[in-house]
Amino acid sequence: MGSNRIRKLATFEAWILVAHTPTHDFVPLEHYYPAYESPPSIHEKKTKGRVWAEVITIRRRYEIVYASPTHITALVPKLPDFRCSWHDDPAMAEQKIFCEKYEGYTRLCTCEDPITSAYRFHSVSTIFAKA
């Protein structure tokens, strides 16, 4: 996953990249595109993330300091829902709601060995300092 155009940017040129980072297992591209369309990536098995859109605004006249405003519209499909074994645990209900609302907290929301409240609120009873 990455940009095709970032290396060609100059100072004060605008660039937008719409992507998502992997937080779930790999989902093949054919789940996102109808059978008559071909997927945009040739490295289908190498990446878990996806770049859905990229746009760049360049300066043609160098006496103008800034690039023109950049606008982008991208349709990003929702990833398929997933269920973890800990989703049914009443003690983890608050964490499940958080993970369904926010993406990107991989260590907190992973299905295998997530950070639990016992780990998050664990504290040492006494802290010793060397004199």
Short mmCIF file of N, CA and C in Angstrom, two decimals, residues 20-78:
data_model
loop_
_atom_site.label_atom_id
_atom_site.label_comp_id
_atom_site.label_asym_id
_atom_site.label_seq_id
_atom_site.Cartn_x
_atom_site.Cartn_y
_atom_site.Cartn_z
N HIS A 20 -7.02 2.67 3.65
CA HIS A 20 -7.28 2.13 4.98
C HIS A 20 -6.16 1.16 5.32
N THR A 21 -5.82 1.15 6.58
CA THR A 21 -4.77 0.25 7.04
C THR A 21 -5.40 -1.04 7.51
N PRO A 22 -4.67 -2.11 7.44
CA PRO A 22 -5.26 -3.40 7.79
C PRO A 22 -5.49 -3.54 9.29
N THR A 23 -6.72 -3.85 9.66
CA THR A 23 -7.03 -4.18 11.05
C THR A 23 -7.67 -5.55 11.13
N HIS A 24 -7.97 -6.13 9.97
CA HIS A 24 -8.61 -7.44 9.91
C HIS A 24 -7.80 -8.31 8.95
N ASP A 25 -8.19 -9.57 8.84
CA ASP A 25 -7.53 -10.46 7.91
C ASP A 25 -7.73 -9.98 6.48
N PHE A 26 -6.88 -10.47 5.58
CA PHE A 26 -6.92 -10.09 4.18
C PHE A 26 -8.27 -10.42 3.55
N VAL A 27 -8.83 -9.46 2.82
CA VAL A 27 -10.06 -9.67 2.07
C VAL A 27 -9.72 -9.52 0.60
N PRO A 28 -9.90 -10.58 -0.21
CA PRO A 28 -9.53 -10.49 -1.63
C PRO A 28 -10.29 -9.39 -2.34
N LEU A 29 -9.67 -8.83 -3.36
CA LEU A 29 -10.27 -7.71 -4.09
C LEU A 29 -11.58 -8.05 -4.77
N GLU A 30 -11.77 -9.31 -5.13
CA GLU A 30 -13.02 -9.64 -5.82
C GLU A 30 -14.25 -9.41 -4.95
N HIS A 31 -14.08 -9.26 -3.65
CA HIS A 31 -15.21 -8.95 -2.78
C HIS A 31 -15.62 -7.47 -2.90
N TYR A 32 -14.75 -6.64 -3.45
CA TYR A 32 -15.04 -5.22 -3.59
C TYR A 32 -15.54 -4.84 -4.98
N TYR A 33 -15.21 -5.61 -5.99
CA TYR A 33 -15.51 -5.26 -7.37
C TYR A 33 -16.40 -6.31 -8.01
N PRO A 34 -17.34 -5.88 -8.86
CA PRO A 34 -18.14 -6.86 -9.60
C PRO A 34 -17.25 -7.69 -10.53
N ALA A 35 -17.76 -8.82 -10.98
CA ALA A 35 -16.97 -9.75 -11.80
C ALA A 35 -16.50 -9.12 -13.10
N TYR A 36 -17.23 -8.16 -13.65
CA TYR A 36 -16.86 -7.58 -14.94
C TYR A 36 -15.77 -6.51 -14.81
N GLU A 37 -15.46 -6.08 -13.60
CA GLU A 37 -14.40 -5.10 -13.40
C GLU A 37 -13.15 -5.79 -12.89
N SER A 38 -12.02 -5.29 -13.31
CA SER A 38 -10.77 -5.88 -12.81
C SER A 38 -10.27 -5.06 -11.63
N PRO A 39 -9.69 -5.70 -10.63
CA PRO A 39 -9.16 -4.99 -9.47
C PRO A 39 -7.99 -4.09 -9.86
N PRO A 40 -7.76 -2.99 -9.15
CA PRO A 40 -6.71 -2.05 -9.51
C PRO A 40 -5.31 -2.49 -9.09
N SER A 41 -5.18 -3.50 -8.26
CA SER A 41 -3.87 -3.86 -7.73
C SER A 41 -3.35 -5.13 -8.39
N ILE A 42 -2.06 -5.13 -8.75
CA ILE A 42 -1.46 -6.35 -9.28
C ILE A 42 -0.79 -7.14 -8.17
N HIS A 43 -0.70 -6.56 -6.99
CA HIS A 43 -0.06 -7.22 -5.85
C HIS A 43 -1.13 -7.66 -4.86
N GLU A 44 -2.10 -8.39 -5.34
CA GLU A 44 -3.28 -8.71 -4.55
C GLU A 44 -2.96 -9.48 -3.28
N LYS A 45 -1.99 -10.36 -3.29
CA LYS A 45 -1.70 -11.20 -2.13
C LYS A 45 -0.66 -10.59 -1.20
N LYS A 46 -0.04 -9.47 -1.57
CA LYS A 46 1.06 -8.92 -0.79
C LYS A 46 0.64 -7.88 0.22
N THR A 47 -0.52 -7.30 0.08
CA THR A 47 -0.90 -6.20 0.96
C THR A 47 -2.24 -6.48 1.61
N LYS A 48 -2.39 -6.00 2.82
CA LYS A 48 -3.68 -6.10 3.50
C LYS A 48 -4.44 -4.78 3.39
N GLY A 49 -3.75 -3.68 3.27
CA GLY A 49 -4.39 -2.38 3.16
C GLY A 49 -4.77 -2.10 1.73
N ARG A 50 -5.54 -1.07 1.53
CA ARG A 50 -5.99 -0.68 0.19
C ARG A 50 -5.89 0.82 0.03
N VAL A 51 -5.49 1.24 -1.16
CA VAL A 51 -5.57 2.64 -1.56
C VAL A 51 -6.79 2.75 -2.46
N TRP A 52 -7.73 3.59 -2.08
CA TRP A 52 -8.97 3.72 -2.84
C TRP A 52 -8.98 4.92 -3.76
N ALA A 53 -8.22 5.94 -3.46
CA ALA A 53 -8.19 7.12 -4.33
C ALA A 53 -6.92 7.92 -4.05
N GLU A 54 -6.45 8.59 -5.08
CA GLU A 54 -5.29 9.46 -4.92
C GLU A 54 -5.43 10.61 -5.91
N VAL A 55 -5.16 11.81 -5.45
CA VAL A 55 -5.25 12.97 -6.31
C VAL A 55 -4.10 13.92 -5.97
N ILE A 56 -3.65 14.64 -6.96
CA ILE A 56 -2.55 15.58 -6.77
C ILE A 56 -2.87 16.86 -7.53
N THR A 57 -2.53 18.00 -6.97
CA THR A 57 -2.67 19.29 -7.63
C THR A 57 -1.29 19.89 -7.75
N ILE A 58 -0.87 20.15 -8.97
CA ILE A 58 0.47 20.69 -9.17
C ILE A 58 0.40 22.16 -9.58
N ARG A 59 1.52 22.84 -9.37
CA ARG A 59 1.60 24.25 -9.77
C ARG A 59 2.18 24.31 -11.18
N ARG A 60 1.47 24.92 -12.10
CA ARG A 60 1.97 25.09 -13.47
C ARG A 60 2.73 26.42 -13.61
N ARG A 61 2.29 27.42 -12.89
CA ARG A 61 2.95 28.73 -12.94
C ARG A 61 3.67 28.93 -11.62
N TYR A 62 4.94 29.07 -11.65
CA TYR A 62 5.74 29.11 -10.43
C TYR A 62 5.70 30.46 -9.72
N GLU A 63 5.12 31.47 -10.36
CA GLU A 63 4.95 32.74 -9.64
C GLU A 63 3.80 32.65 -8.64
N ILE A 64 2.92 31.66 -8.82
CA ILE A 64 1.86 31.39 -7.84
C ILE A 64 2.43 30.44 -6.80
N VAL A 65 2.38 30.85 -5.55
CA VAL A 65 3.05 30.08 -4.50
C VAL A 65 2.35 28.76 -4.21
N TYR A 66 1.01 28.78 -4.09
CA TYR A 66 0.28 27.59 -3.67
C TYR A 66 -0.43 26.94 -4.85
N ALA A 67 -0.68 25.66 -4.73
CA ALA A 67 -1.44 24.93 -5.74
C ALA A 67 -2.92 25.28 -5.62
N SER A 68 -3.67 24.94 -6.64
CA SER A 68 -5.12 25.15 -6.61
C SER A 68 -5.75 24.26 -5.55
N PRO A 69 -6.96 24.60 -5.11
CA PRO A 69 -7.64 23.73 -4.15
C PRO A 69 -7.82 22.32 -4.72
N THR A 70 -7.74 21.34 -3.88
CA THR A 70 -7.85 19.95 -4.30
C THR A 70 -9.12 19.36 -3.73
N HIS A 71 -9.89 18.71 -4.59
CA HIS A 71 -11.14 18.08 -4.17
C HIS A 71 -11.11 16.61 -4.57
N ILE A 72 -11.72 15.78 -3.76
CA ILE A 72 -11.75 14.35 -4.07
C ILE A 72 -13.06 13.75 -3.56
N THR A 73 -13.58 12.81 -4.31
CA THR A 73 -14.72 12.02 -3.88
C THR A 73 -14.32 10.57 -4.04
N ALA A 74 -14.46 9.80 -2.98
CA ALA A 74 -14.09 8.38 -3.04
C ALA A 74 -15.16 7.55 -2.36
N LEU A 75 -15.51 6.46 -2.98
CA LEU A 75 -16.43 5.51 -2.37
C LEU A 75 -15.60 4.38 -1.78
N VAL A 76 -15.60 4.29 -0.47
CA VAL A 76 -14.81 3.27 0.22
C VAL A 76 -15.77 2.24 0.79
N PRO A 77 -15.66 0.99 0.34
CA PRO A 77 -16.60 -0.02 0.84
C PRO A 77 -16.34 -0.36 2.30
N LYS A 78 -17.40 -0.67 2.99
CA LYS A 78 -17.29 -1.09 4.39
C LYS A 78 -16.75 -2.51 4.40
#
